Coordinates of C-alpha atoms in Angstrom, one line a residue:
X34 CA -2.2 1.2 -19.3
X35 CA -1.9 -0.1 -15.8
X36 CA -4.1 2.3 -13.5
X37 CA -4.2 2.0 -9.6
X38 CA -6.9 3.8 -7.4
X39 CA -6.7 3.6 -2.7
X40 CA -10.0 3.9 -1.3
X41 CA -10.8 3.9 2.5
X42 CA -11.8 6.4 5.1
X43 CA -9.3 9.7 5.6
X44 CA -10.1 9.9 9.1
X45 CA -8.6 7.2 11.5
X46 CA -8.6 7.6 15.1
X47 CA -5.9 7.0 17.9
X48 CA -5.2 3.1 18.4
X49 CA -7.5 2.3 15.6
X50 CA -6.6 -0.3 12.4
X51 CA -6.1 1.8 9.3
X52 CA -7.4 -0.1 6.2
X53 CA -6.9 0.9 2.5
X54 CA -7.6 -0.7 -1.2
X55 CA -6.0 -0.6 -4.0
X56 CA -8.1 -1.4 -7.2
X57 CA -6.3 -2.5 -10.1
X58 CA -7.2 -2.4 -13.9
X59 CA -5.3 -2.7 -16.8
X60 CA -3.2 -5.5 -15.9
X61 CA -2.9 -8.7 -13.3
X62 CA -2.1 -8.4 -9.5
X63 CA -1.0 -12.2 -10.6
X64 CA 1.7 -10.8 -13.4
X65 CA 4.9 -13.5 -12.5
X66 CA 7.5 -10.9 -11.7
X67 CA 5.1 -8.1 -10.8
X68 CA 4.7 -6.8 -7.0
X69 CA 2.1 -4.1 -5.6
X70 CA 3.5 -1.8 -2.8
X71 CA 2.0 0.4 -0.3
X72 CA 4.1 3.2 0.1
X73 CA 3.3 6.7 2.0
X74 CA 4.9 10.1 2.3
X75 CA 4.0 12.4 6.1
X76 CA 4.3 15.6 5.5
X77 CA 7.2 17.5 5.4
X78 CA 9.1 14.0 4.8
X79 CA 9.8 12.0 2.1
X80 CA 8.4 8.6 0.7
X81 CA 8.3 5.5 2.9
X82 CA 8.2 2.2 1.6
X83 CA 5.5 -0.2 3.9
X84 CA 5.7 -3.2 2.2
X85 CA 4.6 -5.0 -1.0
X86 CA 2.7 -9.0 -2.0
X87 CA 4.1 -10.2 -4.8
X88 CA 2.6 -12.2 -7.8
X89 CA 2.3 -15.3 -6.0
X90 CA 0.8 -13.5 -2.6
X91 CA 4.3 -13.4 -0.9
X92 CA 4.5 -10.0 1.7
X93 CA 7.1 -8.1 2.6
X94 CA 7.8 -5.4 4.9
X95 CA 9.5 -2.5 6.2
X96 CA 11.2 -3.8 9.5
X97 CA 10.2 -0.5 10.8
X98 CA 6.4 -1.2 10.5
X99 CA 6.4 -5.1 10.4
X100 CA 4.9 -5.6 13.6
X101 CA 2.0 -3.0 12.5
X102 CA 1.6 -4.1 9.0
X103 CA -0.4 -6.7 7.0
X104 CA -1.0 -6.5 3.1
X105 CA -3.5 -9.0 1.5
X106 CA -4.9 -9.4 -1.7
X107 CA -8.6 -10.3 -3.7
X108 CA -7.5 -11.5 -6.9
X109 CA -10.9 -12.0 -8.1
X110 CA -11.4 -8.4 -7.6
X111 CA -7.8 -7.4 -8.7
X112 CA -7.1 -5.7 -5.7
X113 CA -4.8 -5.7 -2.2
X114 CA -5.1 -3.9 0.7
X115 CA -3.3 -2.6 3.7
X116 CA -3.9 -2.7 7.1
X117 CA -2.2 -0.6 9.8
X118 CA -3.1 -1.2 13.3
X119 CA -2.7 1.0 16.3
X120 CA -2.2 3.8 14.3
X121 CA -0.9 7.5 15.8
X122 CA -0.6 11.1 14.8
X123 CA 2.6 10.0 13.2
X124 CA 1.1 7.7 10.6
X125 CA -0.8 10.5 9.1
X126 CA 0.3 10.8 5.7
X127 CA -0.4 10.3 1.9
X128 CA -0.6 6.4 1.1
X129 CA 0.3 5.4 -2.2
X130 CA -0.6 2.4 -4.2
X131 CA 2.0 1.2 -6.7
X132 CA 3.2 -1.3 -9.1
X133 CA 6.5 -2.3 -8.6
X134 CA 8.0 -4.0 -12.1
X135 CA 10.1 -6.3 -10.8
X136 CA 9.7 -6.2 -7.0
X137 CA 13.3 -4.5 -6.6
X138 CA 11.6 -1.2 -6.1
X139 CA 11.3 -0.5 -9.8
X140 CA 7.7 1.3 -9.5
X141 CA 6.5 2.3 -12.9
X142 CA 2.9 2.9 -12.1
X143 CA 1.2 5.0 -8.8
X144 CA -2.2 5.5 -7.7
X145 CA -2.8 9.2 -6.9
X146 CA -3.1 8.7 -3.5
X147 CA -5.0 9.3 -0.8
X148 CA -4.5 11.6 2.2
X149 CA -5.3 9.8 6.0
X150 CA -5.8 11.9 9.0
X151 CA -5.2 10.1 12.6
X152 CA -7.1 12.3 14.9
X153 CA -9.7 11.6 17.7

C-alpha cells in the first residue's frame, strides 16, 4: 500500500516561495513508469494539476504555472517537493501529493492534503 504524506508551513506570505514535501512509503519514487504529481484544489474550484517528475527525474508542468513552478526530488529520502514562488491570495488552496500510475494522469494513490493560506 502506497501511502503519500505533504508537509510544510500553512501560512505563506505575499511574494514569498511556497515549498511543500511529499514523503513516500510503500513503494519507489524511482518505479519505471510511475510519476508523482502536485496537484491542488482553491476553494470553491475544482482540482488543478501543477506538474509531476517522473521515474527518471523528468518535470513537467502546467503551462499556466511553469514560470512559478519547480518540482524536485530526494530519492534517498523517497520524497519530492514543490516549490511555488511569488505566491498570491489566489494560490491559496489544498495541495495534493499523488501518484500517478502511468504519468497519463492515471492517479491511483493521494496524500490527504494539506491546506496553504497566502496571507501577510
Amino acid at each position: 500500500q502506497v501511502q503519500l504524506q505533504e508537509s510544510g508551513p500553512g501560512l505563506v506570505k505575499p511574494s514569498q516561495t511556497l515549498s511543500l514535501t511529499c514523503t513516500v512509503s510503500g513503494g519507489s519514487i524511482t518505479t519505471k513508469s510511475v510519476a508523482w504529481s502536485w496537484i491542488r484544489q482553491p476553494p470553491g474550484k475544482g482540482l488543478e494539476w501543477m506538474g509531476d517528475i517522473a521515474h527518471d527525474g523528468r518535470t513537467f508542468y502546467s503551462p499556466s504555472l511553469k514560470s512559478r513552478t519547480s518540482i524536485s526530488r530526494d530519492t534517498s529520502k523517497n520524497q519530492f517537493t514543490l516549490q511555488l514562488s511569488s505566491v498570491t491570495p489566489e494560490d491559496a488552496a489544498v495541495y495534493y501529493c499523488a501518484r500517478d500510475l502511468d504519468g497519463l494522469g492515471h492517479v491511483d494513490y493521494w496524500g490527504q492534503g494539506t491546506q496553504v493560506t497566502v496571507s501577510s
